[in-house]
PDB file of C-alpha atoms (C1' of nucleotides) in Angstrom:
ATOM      1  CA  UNK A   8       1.474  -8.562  -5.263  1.00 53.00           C
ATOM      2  CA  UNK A   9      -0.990  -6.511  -3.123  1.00 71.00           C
ATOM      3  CA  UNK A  10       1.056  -3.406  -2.818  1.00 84.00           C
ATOM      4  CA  UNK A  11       0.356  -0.651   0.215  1.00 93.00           C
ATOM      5  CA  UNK A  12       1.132   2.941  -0.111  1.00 96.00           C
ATOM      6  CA  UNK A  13       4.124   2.654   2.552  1.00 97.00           C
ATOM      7  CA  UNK A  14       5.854   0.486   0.203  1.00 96.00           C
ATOM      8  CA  UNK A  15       4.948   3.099  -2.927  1.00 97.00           C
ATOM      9  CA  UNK A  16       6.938   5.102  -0.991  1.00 97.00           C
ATOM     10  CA  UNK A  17      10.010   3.585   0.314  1.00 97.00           C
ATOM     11  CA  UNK A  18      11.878   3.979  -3.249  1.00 96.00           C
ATOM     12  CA  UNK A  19      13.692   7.476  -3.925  1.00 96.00           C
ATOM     13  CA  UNK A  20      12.712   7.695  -7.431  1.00 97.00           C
ATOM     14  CA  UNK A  21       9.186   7.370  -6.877  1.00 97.00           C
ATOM     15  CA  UNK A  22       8.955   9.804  -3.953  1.00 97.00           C
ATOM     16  CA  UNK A  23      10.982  12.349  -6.471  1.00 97.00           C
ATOM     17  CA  UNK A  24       8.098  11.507  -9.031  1.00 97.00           C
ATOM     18  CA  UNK A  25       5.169  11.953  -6.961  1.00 97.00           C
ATOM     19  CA  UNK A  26       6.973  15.489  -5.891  1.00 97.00           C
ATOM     20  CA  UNK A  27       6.740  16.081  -9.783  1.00 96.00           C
ATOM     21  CA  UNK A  28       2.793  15.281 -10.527  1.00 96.00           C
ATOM     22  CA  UNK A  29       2.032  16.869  -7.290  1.00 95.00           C
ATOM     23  CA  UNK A  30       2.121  19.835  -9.086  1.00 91.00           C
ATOM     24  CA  UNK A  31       0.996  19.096 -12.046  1.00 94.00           C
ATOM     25  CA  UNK A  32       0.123  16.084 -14.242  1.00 96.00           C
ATOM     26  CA  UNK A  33       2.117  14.570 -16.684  1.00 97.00           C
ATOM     27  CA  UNK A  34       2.946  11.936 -19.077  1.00 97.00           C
ATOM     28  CA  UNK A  35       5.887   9.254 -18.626  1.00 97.00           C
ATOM     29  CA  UNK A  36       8.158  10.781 -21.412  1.00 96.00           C
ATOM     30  CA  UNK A  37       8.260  14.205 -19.516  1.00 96.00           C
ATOM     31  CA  UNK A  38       8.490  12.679 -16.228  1.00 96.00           C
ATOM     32  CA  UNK A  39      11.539  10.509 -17.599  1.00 96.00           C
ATOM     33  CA  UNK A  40      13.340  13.880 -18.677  1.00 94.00           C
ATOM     34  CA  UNK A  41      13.687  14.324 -15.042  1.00 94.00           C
ATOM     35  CA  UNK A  42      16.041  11.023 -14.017  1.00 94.00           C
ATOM     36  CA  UNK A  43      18.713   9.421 -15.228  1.00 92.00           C
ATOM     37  CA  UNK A  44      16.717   6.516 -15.973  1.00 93.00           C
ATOM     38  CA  UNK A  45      15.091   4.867 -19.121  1.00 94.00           C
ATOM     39  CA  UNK A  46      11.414   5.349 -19.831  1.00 95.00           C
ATOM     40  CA  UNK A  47      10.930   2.066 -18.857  1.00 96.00           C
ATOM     41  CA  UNK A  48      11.999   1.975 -15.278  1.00 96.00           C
ATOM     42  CA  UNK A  49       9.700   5.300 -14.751  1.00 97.00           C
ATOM     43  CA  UNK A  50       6.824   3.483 -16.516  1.00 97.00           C
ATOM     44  CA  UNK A  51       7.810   0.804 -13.562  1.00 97.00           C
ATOM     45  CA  UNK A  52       7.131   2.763 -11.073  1.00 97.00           C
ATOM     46  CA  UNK A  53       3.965   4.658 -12.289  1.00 97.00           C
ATOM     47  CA  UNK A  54       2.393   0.886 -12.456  1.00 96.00           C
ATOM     48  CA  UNK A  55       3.422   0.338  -9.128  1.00 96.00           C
ATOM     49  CA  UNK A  56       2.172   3.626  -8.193  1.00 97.00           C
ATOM     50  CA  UNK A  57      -1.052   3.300  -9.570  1.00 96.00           C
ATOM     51  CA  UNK A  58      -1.585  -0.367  -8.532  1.00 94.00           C
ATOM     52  CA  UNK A  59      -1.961   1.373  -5.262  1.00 94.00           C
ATOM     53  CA  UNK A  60      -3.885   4.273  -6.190  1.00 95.00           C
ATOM     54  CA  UNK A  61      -1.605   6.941  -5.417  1.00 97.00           C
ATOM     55  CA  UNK A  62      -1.782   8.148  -9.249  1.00 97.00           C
ATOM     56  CA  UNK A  63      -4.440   8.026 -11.536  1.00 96.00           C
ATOM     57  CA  UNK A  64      -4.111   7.871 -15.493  1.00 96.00           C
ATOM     58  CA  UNK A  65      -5.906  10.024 -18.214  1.00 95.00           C
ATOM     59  CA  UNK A  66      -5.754   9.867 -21.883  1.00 93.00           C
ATOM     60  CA  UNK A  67      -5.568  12.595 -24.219  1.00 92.00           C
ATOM     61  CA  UNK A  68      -4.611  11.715 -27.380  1.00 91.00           C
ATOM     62  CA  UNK A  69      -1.655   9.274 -27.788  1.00 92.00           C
ATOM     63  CA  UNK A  70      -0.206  10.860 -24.827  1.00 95.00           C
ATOM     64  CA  UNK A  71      -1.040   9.923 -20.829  1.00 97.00           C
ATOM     65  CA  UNK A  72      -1.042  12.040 -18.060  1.00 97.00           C
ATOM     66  CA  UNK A  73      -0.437  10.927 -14.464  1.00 98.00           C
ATOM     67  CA  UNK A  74      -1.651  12.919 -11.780  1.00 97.00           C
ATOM     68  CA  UNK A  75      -1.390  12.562  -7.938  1.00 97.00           C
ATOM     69  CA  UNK A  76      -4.229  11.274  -6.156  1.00 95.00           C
ATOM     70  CA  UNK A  77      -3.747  13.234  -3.057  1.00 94.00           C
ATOM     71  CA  UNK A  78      -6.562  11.901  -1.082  1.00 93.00           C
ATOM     72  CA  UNK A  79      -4.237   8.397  -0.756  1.00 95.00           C
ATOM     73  CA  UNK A  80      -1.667  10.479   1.102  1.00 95.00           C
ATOM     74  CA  UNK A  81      -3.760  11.399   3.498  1.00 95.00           C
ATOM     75  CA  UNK A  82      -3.623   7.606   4.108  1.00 95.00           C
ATOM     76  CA  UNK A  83      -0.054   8.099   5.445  1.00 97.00           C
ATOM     77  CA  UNK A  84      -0.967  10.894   7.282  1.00 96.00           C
ATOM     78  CA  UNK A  85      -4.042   9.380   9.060  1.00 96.00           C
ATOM     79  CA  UNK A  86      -1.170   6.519   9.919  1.00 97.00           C
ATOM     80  CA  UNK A  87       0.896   9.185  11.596  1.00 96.00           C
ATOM     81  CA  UNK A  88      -1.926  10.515  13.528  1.00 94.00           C
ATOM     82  CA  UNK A  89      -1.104   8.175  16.463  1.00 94.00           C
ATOM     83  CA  UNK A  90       2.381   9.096  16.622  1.00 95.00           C
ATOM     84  CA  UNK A  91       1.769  13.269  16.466  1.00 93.00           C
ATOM     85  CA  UNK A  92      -0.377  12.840  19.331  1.00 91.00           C
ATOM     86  CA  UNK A  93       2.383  11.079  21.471  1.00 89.00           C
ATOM     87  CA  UNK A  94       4.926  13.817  20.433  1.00 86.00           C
ATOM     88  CA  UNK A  95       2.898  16.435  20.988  1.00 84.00           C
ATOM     89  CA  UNK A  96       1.698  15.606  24.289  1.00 79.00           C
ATOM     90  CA  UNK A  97       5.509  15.279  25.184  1.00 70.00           C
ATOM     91  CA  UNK A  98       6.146  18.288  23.827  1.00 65.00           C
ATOM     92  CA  UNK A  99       3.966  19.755  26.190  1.00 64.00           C
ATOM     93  CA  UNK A 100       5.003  17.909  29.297  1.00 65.00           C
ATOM     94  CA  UNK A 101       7.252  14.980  29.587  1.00 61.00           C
ATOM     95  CA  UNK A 102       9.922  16.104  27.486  1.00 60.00           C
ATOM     96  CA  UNK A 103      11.061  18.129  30.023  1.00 67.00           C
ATOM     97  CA  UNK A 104      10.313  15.598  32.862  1.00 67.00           C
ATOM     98  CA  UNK A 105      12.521  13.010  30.922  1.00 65.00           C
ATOM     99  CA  UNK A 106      15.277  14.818  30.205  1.00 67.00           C
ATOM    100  CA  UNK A 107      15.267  16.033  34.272  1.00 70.00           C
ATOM    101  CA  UNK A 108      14.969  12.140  34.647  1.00 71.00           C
ATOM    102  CA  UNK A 109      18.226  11.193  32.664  1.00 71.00           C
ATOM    103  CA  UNK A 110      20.261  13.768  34.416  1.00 69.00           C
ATOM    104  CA  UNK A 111      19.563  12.428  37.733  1.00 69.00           C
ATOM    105  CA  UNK A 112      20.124   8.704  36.391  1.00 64.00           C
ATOM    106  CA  UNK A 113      23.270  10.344  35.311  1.00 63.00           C
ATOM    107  CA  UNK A 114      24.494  11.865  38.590  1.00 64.00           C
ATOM    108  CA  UNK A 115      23.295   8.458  40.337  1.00 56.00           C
ATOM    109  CA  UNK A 116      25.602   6.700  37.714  1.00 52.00           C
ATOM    110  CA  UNK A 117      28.707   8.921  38.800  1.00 50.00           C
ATOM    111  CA  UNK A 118      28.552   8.140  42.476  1.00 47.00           C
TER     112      UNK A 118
ATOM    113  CA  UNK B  28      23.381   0.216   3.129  1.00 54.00           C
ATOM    114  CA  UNK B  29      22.094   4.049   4.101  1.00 72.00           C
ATOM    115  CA  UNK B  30      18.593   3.216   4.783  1.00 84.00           C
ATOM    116  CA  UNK B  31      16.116   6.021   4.997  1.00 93.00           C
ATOM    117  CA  UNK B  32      13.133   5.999   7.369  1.00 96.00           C
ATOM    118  CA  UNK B  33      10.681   5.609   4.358  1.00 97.00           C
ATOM    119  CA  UNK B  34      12.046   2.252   4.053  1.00 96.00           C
ATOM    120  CA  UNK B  35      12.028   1.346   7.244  1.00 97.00           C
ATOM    121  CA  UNK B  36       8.379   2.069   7.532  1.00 97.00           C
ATOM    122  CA  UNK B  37       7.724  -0.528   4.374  1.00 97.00           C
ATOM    123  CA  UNK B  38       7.818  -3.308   5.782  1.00 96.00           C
ATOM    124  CA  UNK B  39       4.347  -4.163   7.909  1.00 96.00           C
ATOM    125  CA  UNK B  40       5.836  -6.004  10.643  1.00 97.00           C
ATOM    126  CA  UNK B  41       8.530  -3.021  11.066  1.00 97.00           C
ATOM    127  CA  UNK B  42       5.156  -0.786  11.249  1.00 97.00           C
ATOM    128  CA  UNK B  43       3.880  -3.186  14.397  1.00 97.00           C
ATOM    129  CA  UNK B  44       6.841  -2.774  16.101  1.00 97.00           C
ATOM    130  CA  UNK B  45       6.571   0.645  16.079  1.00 97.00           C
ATOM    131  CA  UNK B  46       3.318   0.561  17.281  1.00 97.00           C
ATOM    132  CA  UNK B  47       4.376  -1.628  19.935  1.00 96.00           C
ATOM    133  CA  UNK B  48       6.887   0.217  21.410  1.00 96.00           C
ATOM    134  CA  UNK B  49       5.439   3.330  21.004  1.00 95.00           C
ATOM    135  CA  UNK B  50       3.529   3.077  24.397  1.00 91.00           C
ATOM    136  CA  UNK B  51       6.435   1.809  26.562  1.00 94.00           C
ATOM    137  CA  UNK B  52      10.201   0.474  25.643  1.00 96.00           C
ATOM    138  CA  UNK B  53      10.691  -3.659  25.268  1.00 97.00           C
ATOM    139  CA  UNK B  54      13.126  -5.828  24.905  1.00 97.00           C
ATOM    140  CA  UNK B  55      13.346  -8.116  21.981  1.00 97.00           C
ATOM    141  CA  UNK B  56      11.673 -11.295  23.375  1.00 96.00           C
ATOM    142  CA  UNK B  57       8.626  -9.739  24.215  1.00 96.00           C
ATOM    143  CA  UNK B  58       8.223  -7.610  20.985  1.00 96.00           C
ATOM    144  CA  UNK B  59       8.494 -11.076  19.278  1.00 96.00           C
ATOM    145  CA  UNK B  60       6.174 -12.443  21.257  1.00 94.00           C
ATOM    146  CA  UNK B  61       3.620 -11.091  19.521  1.00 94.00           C
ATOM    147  CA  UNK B  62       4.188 -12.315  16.181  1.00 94.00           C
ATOM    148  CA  UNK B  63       4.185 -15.287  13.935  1.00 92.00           C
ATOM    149  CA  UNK B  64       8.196 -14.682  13.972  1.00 93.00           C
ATOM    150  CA  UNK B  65      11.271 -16.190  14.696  1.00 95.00           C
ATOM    151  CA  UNK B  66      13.229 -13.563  17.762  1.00 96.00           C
ATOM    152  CA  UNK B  67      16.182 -13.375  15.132  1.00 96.00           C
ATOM    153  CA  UNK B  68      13.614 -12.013  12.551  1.00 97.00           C
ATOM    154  CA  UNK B  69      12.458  -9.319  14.862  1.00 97.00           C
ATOM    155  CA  UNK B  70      16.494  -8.582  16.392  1.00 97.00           C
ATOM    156  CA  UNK B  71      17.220  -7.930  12.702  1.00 97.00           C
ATOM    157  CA  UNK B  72      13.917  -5.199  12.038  1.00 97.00           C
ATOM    158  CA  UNK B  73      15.125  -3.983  15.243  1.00 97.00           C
ATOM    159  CA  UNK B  74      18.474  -3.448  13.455  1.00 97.00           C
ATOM    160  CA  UNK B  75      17.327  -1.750  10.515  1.00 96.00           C
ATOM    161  CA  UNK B  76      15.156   0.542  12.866  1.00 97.00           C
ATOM    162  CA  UNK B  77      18.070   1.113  15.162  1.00 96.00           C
ATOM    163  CA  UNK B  78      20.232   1.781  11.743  1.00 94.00           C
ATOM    164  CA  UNK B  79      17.785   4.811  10.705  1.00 94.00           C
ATOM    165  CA  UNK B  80      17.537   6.324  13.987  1.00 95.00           C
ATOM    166  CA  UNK B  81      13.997   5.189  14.482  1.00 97.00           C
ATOM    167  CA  UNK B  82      14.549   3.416  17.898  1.00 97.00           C
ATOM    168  CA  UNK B  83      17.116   3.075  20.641  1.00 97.00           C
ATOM    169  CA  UNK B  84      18.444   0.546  22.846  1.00 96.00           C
ATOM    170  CA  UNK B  85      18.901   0.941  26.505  1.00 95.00           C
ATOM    171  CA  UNK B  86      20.800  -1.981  28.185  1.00 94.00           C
ATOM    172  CA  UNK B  87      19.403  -3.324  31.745  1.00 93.00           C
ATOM    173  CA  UNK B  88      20.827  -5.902  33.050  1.00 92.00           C
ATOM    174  CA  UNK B  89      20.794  -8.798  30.492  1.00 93.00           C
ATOM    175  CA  UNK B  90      18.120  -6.859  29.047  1.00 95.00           C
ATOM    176  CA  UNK B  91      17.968  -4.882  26.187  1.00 97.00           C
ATOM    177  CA  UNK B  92      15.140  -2.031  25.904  1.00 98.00           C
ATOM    178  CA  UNK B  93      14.101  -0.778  22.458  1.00 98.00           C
ATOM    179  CA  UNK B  94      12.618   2.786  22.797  1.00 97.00           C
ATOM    180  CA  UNK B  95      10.950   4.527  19.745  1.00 97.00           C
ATOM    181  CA  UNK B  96      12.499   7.210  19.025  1.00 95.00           C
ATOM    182  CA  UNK B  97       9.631   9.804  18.673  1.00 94.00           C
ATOM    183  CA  UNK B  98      11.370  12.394  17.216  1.00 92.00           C
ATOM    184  CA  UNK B  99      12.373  10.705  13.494  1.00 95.00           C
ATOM    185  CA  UNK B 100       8.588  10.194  13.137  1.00 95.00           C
ATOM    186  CA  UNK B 101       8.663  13.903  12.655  1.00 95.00           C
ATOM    187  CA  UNK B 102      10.624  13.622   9.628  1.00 95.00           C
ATOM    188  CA  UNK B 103       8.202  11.698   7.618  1.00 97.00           C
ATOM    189  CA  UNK B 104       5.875  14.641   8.698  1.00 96.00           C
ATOM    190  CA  UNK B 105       8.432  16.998   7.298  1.00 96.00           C
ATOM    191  CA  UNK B 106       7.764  15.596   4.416  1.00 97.00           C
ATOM    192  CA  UNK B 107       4.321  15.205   4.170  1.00 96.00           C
ATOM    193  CA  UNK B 108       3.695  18.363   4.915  1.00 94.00           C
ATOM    194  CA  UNK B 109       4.214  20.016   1.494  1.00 94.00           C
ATOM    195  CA  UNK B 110       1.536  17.531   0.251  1.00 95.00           C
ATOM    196  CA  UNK B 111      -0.562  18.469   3.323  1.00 94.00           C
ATOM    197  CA  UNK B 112      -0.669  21.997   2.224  1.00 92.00           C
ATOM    198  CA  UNK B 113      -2.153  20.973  -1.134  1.00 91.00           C
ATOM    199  CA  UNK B 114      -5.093  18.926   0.182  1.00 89.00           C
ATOM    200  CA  UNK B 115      -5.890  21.695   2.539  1.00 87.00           C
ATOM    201  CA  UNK B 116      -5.744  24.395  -0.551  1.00 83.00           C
ATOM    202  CA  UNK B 117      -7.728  21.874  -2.668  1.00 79.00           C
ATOM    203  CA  UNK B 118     -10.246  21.519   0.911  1.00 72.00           C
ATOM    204  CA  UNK B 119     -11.097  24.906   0.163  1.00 73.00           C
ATOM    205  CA  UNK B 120     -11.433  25.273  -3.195  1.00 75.00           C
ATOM    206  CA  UNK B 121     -13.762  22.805  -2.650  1.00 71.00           C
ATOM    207  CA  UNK B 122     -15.297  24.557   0.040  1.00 73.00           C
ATOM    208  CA  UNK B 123     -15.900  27.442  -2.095  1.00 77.00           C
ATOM    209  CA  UNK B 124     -17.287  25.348  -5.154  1.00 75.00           C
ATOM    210  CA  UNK B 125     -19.676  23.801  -2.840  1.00 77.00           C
ATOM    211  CA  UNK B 126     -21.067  27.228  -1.066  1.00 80.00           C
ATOM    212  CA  UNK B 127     -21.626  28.492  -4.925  1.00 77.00           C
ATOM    213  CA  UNK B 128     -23.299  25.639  -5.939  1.00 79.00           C
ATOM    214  CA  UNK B 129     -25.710  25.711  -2.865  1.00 78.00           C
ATOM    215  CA  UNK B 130     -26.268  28.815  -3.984  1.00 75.00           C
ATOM    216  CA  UNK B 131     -27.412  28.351  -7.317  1.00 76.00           C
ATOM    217  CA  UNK B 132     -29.455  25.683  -5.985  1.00 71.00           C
ATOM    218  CA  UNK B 133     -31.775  28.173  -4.148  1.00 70.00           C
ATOM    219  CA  UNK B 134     -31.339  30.058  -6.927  1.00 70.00           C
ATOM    220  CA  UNK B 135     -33.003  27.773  -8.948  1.00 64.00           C
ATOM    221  CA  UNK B 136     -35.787  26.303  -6.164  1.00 60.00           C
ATOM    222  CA  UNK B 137     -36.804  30.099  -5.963  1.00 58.00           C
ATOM    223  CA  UNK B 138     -37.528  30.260  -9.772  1.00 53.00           C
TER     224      UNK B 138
ATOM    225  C1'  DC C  21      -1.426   3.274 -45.649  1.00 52.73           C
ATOM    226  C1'  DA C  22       3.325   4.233 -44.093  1.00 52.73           C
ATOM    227  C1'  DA C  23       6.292   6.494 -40.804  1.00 52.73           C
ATOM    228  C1'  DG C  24       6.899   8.461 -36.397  1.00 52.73           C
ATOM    229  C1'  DT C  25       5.687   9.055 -31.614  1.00 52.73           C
ATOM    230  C1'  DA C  26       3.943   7.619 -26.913  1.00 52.73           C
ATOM    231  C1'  DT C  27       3.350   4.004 -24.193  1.00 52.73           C
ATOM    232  C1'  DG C  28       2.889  -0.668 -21.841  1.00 52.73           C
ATOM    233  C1'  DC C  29       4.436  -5.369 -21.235  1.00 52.73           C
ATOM    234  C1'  DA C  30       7.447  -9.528 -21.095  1.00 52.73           C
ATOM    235  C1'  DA C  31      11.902 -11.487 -20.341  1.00 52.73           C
ATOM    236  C1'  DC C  32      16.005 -11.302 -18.195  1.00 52.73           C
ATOM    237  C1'  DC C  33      19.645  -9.876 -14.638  1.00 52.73           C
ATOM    238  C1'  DA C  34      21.920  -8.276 -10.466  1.00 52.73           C
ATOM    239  C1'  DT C  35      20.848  -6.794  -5.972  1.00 52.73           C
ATOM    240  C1'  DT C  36      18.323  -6.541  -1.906  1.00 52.73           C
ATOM    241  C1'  DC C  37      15.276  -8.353   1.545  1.00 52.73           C
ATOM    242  C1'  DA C  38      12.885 -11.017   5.065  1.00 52.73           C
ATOM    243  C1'  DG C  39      13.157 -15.090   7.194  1.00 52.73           C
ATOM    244  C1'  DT C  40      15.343 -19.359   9.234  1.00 52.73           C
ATOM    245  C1'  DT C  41      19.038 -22.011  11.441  1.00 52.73           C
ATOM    246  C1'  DG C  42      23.106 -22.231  14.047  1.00 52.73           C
ATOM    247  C1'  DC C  43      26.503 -20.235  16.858  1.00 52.73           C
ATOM    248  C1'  DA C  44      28.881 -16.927  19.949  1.00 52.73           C
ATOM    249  C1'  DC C  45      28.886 -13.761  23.737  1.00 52.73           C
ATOM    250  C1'  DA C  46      27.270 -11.600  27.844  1.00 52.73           C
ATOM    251  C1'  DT C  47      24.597 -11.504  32.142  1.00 52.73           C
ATOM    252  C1'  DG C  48      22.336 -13.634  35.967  1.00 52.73           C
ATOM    253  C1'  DT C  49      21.350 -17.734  39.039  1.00 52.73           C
ATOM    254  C1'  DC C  50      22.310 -22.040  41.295  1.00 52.73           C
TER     255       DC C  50
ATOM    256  C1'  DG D  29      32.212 -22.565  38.051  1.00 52.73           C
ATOM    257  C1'  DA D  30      28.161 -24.754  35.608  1.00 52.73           C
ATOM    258  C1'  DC D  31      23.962 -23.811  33.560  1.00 52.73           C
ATOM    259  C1'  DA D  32      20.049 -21.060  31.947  1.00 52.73           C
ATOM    260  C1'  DT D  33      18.568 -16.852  29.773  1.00 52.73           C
ATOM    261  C1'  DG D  34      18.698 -12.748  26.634  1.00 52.73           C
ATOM    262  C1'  DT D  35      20.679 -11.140  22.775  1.00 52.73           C
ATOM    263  C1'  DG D  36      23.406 -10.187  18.354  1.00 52.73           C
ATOM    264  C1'  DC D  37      25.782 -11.853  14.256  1.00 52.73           C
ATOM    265  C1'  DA D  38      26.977 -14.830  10.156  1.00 52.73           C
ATOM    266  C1'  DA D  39      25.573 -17.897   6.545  1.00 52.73           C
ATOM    267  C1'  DC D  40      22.102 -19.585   3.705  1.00 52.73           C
ATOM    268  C1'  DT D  41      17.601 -19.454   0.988  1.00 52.73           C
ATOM    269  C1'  DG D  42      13.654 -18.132  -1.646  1.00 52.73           C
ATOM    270  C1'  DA D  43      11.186 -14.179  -2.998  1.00 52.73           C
ATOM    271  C1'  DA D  44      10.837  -9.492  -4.294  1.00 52.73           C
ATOM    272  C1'  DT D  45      12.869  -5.272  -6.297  1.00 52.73           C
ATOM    273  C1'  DG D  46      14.752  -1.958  -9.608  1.00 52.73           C
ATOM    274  C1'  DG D  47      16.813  -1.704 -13.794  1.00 52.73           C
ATOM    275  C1'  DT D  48      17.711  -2.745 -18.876  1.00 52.73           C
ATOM    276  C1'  DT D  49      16.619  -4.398 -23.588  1.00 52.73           C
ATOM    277  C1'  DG D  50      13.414  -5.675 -27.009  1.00 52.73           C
ATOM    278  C1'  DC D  51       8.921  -5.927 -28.810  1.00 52.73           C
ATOM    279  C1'  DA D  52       3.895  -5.064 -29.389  1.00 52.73           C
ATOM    280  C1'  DT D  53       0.133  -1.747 -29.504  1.00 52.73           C
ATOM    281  C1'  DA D  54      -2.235   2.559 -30.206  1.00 52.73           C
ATOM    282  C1'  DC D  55      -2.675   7.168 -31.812  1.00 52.73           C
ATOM    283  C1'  DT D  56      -1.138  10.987 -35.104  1.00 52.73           C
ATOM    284  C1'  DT D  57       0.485  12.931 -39.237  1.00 52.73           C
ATOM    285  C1'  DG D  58       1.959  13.036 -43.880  1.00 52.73           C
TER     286       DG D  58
END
DNA sequence: CAAGTATGCAACCATTCAGTTGCACATGTC
DNA sequence: GACATGTGCAACTGAATGGTTGCATACTTG
């Protein structure tokens, strides 16, 4: 039930709608236009997306707008944190180290 | 049957493995090792992660070591980084509100 | 108040997914 | 060669997923 943002974002169609919003908000009818999808599915996946807070809802009217909350994808970026450090420390150094390594294990392999 | 790296980062186990062999390459039996998890369970995330180009194998003996790929991290940092550049933009804004509104503050203190 | 529009929700369906169990294959050790 | 170890693959299962159809609700307009 408990969704995470990670999952939010595994699915095409919702990455394609949070690209959409992003820019500005807008309601599920006009996001719709966009897919070749009912106004149902879409509606799906702004549930979803809002279960986990990546979207927030506002009334005006009869009409809702959905807009990005883009403080939640800082979430994913806070997760990738870890990972930039390790590729940008071996962009610096062992990069080069490891690819000398592999040719050697290479040349040891042909003898 | 394509699967993206977005999906394979969906699932939280498939997250710990990263995580795991992000410091140093293992083989299967020790990455299971540290979960609730049957070895087959973890051979088959290992599949999915080896399907998207997310890790690599290297066989040793009767050994097989599982290497993260660093490199297809980058991607999902491709593609947060069009979101980045509107939290930054919005960072500022903000920035700028806040300096104004300091400023009427002192503003209104001095009357 | 009636008709039209915008939307969410429930029920259902086909597919996918994560996990388990069992088996096969390869490598290493005695 | 026999046996143990490390691993992948196939079949099965229950749960989750994405989609559709149909209906209920709320707001707007005449």
């Amino acid at each position: 039930m408990k969704r995470d943002v990670f999952q939010a974002i595994a699915d095409p169609t919702r990455r394609a709608i949070i690209a959409l919003i992003a820019l500005q908000a807008m309601t599920p009818n006009a996001i719709a236009e966009n897919f070749h999808t009912t106004r149902q599915a879409v509606s799906k996946h702004l549930r979803i997306l809002t279960e986990c807070e990546l979207v927030t809802q506002e009334q005006k009217g009869r009409e809702i707008y959905y807009t990005l909350e883009i403080d939640k994808m800082k979430e994913i970026d806070r997760w990738l944190e870890q990972y930039r450090k390790i590729w940008e420390s071996r962009f610096e150094q062992l990069d080069v180290l490891l690819a000398e390594l592999k040719e050697q294990d290479k040349q040891e392999k042909k003898k």
